[in-house]
mmCIF file of C-alpha atoms in Angstrom:
data_model
loop_
_atom_site.group_PDB
_atom_site.id
_atom_site.type_symbol
_atom_site.label_atom_id
_atom_site.label_comp_id
_atom_site.label_asym_id
_atom_site.label_seq_id
_atom_site.Cartn_x
_atom_site.Cartn_y
_atom_site.Cartn_z
ATOM 1 C CA UNK A 12 100.659 98.453 77.259
ATOM 2 C CA UNK A 13 97.648 97.831 79.502
ATOM 3 C CA UNK A 14 97.417 94.473 81.107
ATOM 4 C CA UNK A 15 95.591 91.134 80.705
ATOM 5 C CA UNK A 16 94.677 91.217 83.715
ATOM 6 C CA UNK A 17 95.235 89.553 87.158
ATOM 7 C CA UNK A 18 98.039 86.561 86.424
ATOM 8 C CA UNK A 19 99.968 83.576 88.167
ATOM 9 C CA UNK A 20 103.247 85.628 86.734
ATOM 10 C CA UNK A 21 102.889 89.288 86.375
ATOM 11 C CA UNK A 22 103.763 90.600 83.472
ATOM 12 C CA UNK A 23 107.325 92.976 84.655
ATOM 13 C CA UNK A 24 108.077 89.647 84.592
ATOM 14 C CA UNK A 25 107.201 88.297 82.024
ATOM 15 C CA UNK A 26 108.388 91.792 80.241
ATOM 16 C CA UNK A 27 112.199 91.339 82.183
ATOM 17 C CA UNK A 28 111.787 87.496 80.852
ATOM 18 C CA UNK A 29 111.259 87.715 77.610
ATOM 19 C CA UNK A 30 115.212 87.464 76.141
ATOM 20 C CA UNK A 31 115.981 85.474 77.359
ATOM 21 C CA UNK A 32 112.565 82.530 77.057
ATOM 22 C CA UNK A 33 112.676 84.192 73.417
ATOM 23 C CA UNK A 34 116.491 83.082 72.966
ATOM 24 C CA UNK A 35 115.775 79.622 74.509
ATOM 25 C CA UNK A 36 118.089 80.550 77.958
ATOM 26 C CA UNK A 37 115.579 79.727 80.603
ATOM 27 C CA UNK A 38 114.301 76.338 82.337
ATOM 28 C CA UNK A 39 111.233 74.143 81.241
ATOM 29 C CA UNK A 40 109.352 75.730 84.497
ATOM 30 C CA UNK A 41 110.506 78.995 83.341
ATOM 31 C CA UNK A 42 109.288 78.305 79.420
ATOM 32 C CA UNK A 43 105.879 76.780 81.051
ATOM 33 C CA UNK A 44 104.598 79.890 83.099
ATOM 34 C CA UNK A 45 105.799 81.991 80.161
ATOM 35 C CA UNK A 46 103.865 80.643 77.868
ATOM 36 C CA UNK A 47 101.053 79.902 80.197
ATOM 37 C CA UNK A 48 100.921 83.392 80.756
ATOM 38 C CA UNK A 49 101.233 84.630 77.703
ATOM 39 C CA UNK A 50 98.040 82.008 76.264
ATOM 40 C CA UNK A 51 96.378 84.071 79.305
ATOM 41 C CA UNK A 52 97.657 88.203 78.300
ATOM 42 C CA UNK A 53 97.015 89.217 74.876
ATOM 43 C CA UNK A 54 99.028 92.678 75.989
ATOM 44 C CA UNK A 55 102.031 90.636 76.311
ATOM 45 C CA UNK A 56 101.326 88.759 73.558
ATOM 46 C CA UNK A 57 101.432 90.396 71.355
ATOM 47 C CA UNK A 58 105.345 92.456 72.639
ATOM 48 C CA UNK A 59 106.742 88.784 72.357
ATOM 49 C CA UNK A 60 105.868 88.917 68.573
ATOM 50 C CA UNK A 61 106.455 92.739 68.610
ATOM 51 C CA UNK A 62 110.251 90.911 70.437
ATOM 52 C CA UNK A 63 110.762 88.175 68.300
ATOM 53 C CA UNK A 64 110.317 90.176 65.096
ATOM 54 C CA UNK A 65 112.268 92.444 65.834
ATOM 55 C CA UNK A 66 114.672 89.749 66.889
ATOM 56 C CA UNK A 67 114.662 87.185 64.174
ATOM 57 C CA UNK A 68 115.095 91.231 61.519
ATOM 58 C CA UNK A 69 118.619 91.716 62.769
ATOM 59 C CA UNK A 70 119.445 88.312 62.744
ATOM 60 C CA UNK A 71 118.885 88.060 58.905
ATOM 61 C CA UNK A 72 119.918 90.707 57.824
ATOM 62 C CA UNK A 73 122.843 91.616 61.124
ATOM 63 C CA UNK A 74 124.064 88.239 60.686
ATOM 64 C CA UNK A 75 127.486 87.912 61.232
ATOM 65 C CA UNK A 76 127.645 91.076 61.100
ATOM 66 C CA UNK A 77 129.120 92.735 64.913
ATOM 67 C CA UNK A 78 126.023 93.672 66.568
ATOM 68 C CA UNK A 79 126.100 97.405 67.489
ATOM 69 C CA UNK A 80 127.593 98.729 70.645
ATOM 70 C CA UNK A 81 124.645 100.678 71.703
ATOM 71 C CA UNK A 82 122.189 98.132 70.289
ATOM 72 C CA UNK A 83 122.468 96.217 73.460
ATOM 73 C CA UNK A 84 121.564 99.046 75.763
ATOM 74 C CA UNK A 85 119.292 100.612 73.614
ATOM 75 C CA UNK A 86 117.454 97.138 73.742
ATOM 76 C CA UNK A 87 117.822 95.674 77.531
ATOM 77 C CA UNK A 88 116.887 100.032 78.731
ATOM 78 C CA UNK A 89 112.955 99.872 76.654
ATOM 79 C CA UNK A 90 112.901 96.232 78.676
ATOM 80 C CA UNK A 91 113.941 98.284 81.572
ATOM 81 C CA UNK A 92 111.158 100.782 80.564
ATOM 82 C CA UNK A 93 108.275 98.039 79.848
ATOM 83 C CA UNK A 94 108.687 96.173 82.938
ATOM 84 C CA UNK A 95 108.465 99.433 85.072
ATOM 85 C CA UNK A 96 105.629 100.468 83.285
ATOM 86 C CA UNK A 97 104.044 97.414 84.086
ATOM 87 C CA UNK A 98 105.147 98.099 87.438
ATOM 88 C CA UNK A 99 103.513 100.981 87.550
ATOM 89 C CA UNK A 100 100.152 99.767 86.471
ATOM 90 C CA UNK A 101 99.903 96.599 88.699
ATOM 91 C CA UNK A 102 100.555 98.563 91.300
ATOM 92 C CA UNK A 103 97.662 100.762 90.306
ATOM 93 C CA UNK A 104 95.736 98.106 89.420
ATOM 94 C CA UNK A 105 95.469 97.312 92.893
#
């Protein structure tokens, strides 16, 4: 994903905290930071939409079923890969 430009909160930080934000577990100040960034940055907004859709889909179809043991690791690995990619892109843009 390419960065949507310069922002007060770097894209890598937004991606790192995306699931905490989606889960509603982020403090109000942090939520405002994420919302402001998503309003400014189309690539991160698209990532947010995708992540939220996946989470809703999993919740709908898995319901109370136990989560597969490797799912959490796969999701966290994907988030980490996106965060590293964004840090690399932000560093290359400087």
